Amino acid sequence: MKDIHFICTYCHKIYSSDHVHPRCDECHEPLEVETVERGTISGGNSLNQTILERYADFSPFVHIDKQLSLGEGFTPLVASPKLSSGLGIKKIFFKNESQNPTWSFKDRGTVFGIQHAIRCGYERIGTVSSGNMAASVAAYGSKAGLRTVILVSATIPMEKLNPISMYGPMVITVDGDYGDIYFRSLDIGKQNGIYFINSDVPFRVEGSKTIAYEICEQMNFETPDYVVVPTSSGGNIRGILKGFEEFKLSGFIDRVPRMICAQASGCSPIYNAYAAKKETISRVDNPETIAHAIENPFPPSGNEVLRKLRIQNGIFVAVSDDEILHAQKKLAEDGIFGQPASAVGLAAVKQLMNRNMVKEDETVVCIITGGGLKYTAVYEKHNLPIFNCSLDNVNSFIAHHA
Ligand SMILES: [Zn+2]
């Protein structure tokens, strides 16, 4: 480990980084690794590098164990002339995080977190998740040969449990929503020697920084006007913003894009607090949205996202399930099939353009957080046409209908 510290995001109390320490003992807000103010991008062959190696100056590790990597990161940034002209915006890009080893952005934070867990001597890791993070931690835990404990809400469908179980962790379904289980896991981890690589632990947030670094490299260091992040716990948007800020301090970019915190209106605690001009979030009762991956009624980094985005003039927005499903189909028709949560970014851009908050001469990057095959139950919402005819009649069928 480099000689770095954790700093409380609210009261700025300083903590040692040589053991797991997700939250401040004084104010209970999340901790983060201190900001890197100067660094460079490693040279060499990016086809043979991990994200930890390429951005080593911006990572907390002196020694990197490549054996813990599954080849995460280095995901495509896809331009969409079709969607940009449809929206009437200058340029729109999609950072396709579904092309990670377990099909979501979570793998970036997991590979950082597991390096730290092993440095600290842990033999057990775990997480609290409704799907994406559980699959990611299970995969990396198995790869590292660590006992892995996954806590999930008892309400999640088998369709989501089986892809987690496949990697061989101990999966435990428990009562309570994601917010309840998260806070209980902090004690469970202490009592059982389990490093819970949860949504907003400092090293997971460090992993999310690499999304920003890659966007900068892929856009030749001309930053977009906005980056839209479908937001649940708040760890990912915090990491992406921190990444842009570190690249600005290091002289790679001139400005930090405005961040857009996009939530589903069926569960939008951060947006709700912003709209009500509150300093802190309140729990959402009875959350319900098609975007299950971001259905977190009490996000542990919600207050910090409010603070940070207010400082940098960011935008908070909530979109309906109809807007999400429409955006999911539009994305798929341009070749990108993301899970409903992934479509929240495009839905947000459309709404913000209609409200004249995002302008036609601006450039936007949307984060596609996870792959569409994660949630196949959504097919029935789309009324997908499939035709049938006899083989002898295919020629005439196509001639009449195609
Ligand atoms: Zn504090």
CSV table of C-alpha atoms and ligand atoms in Angstrom, one decimal, residues 8 11 24 27, ligand 1:
chain,number,residue,atom,x,y,z
A,8,CYS,CA,-14.3,11.4,5.9
A,11,CYS,CA,-16.2,16.0,8.7
A,24,CYS,CA,-16.7,7.6,9.8
A,27,CYS,CA,-20.5,11.4,11.6
B,1,ZN,ZN,-17.0,12.2,9.6
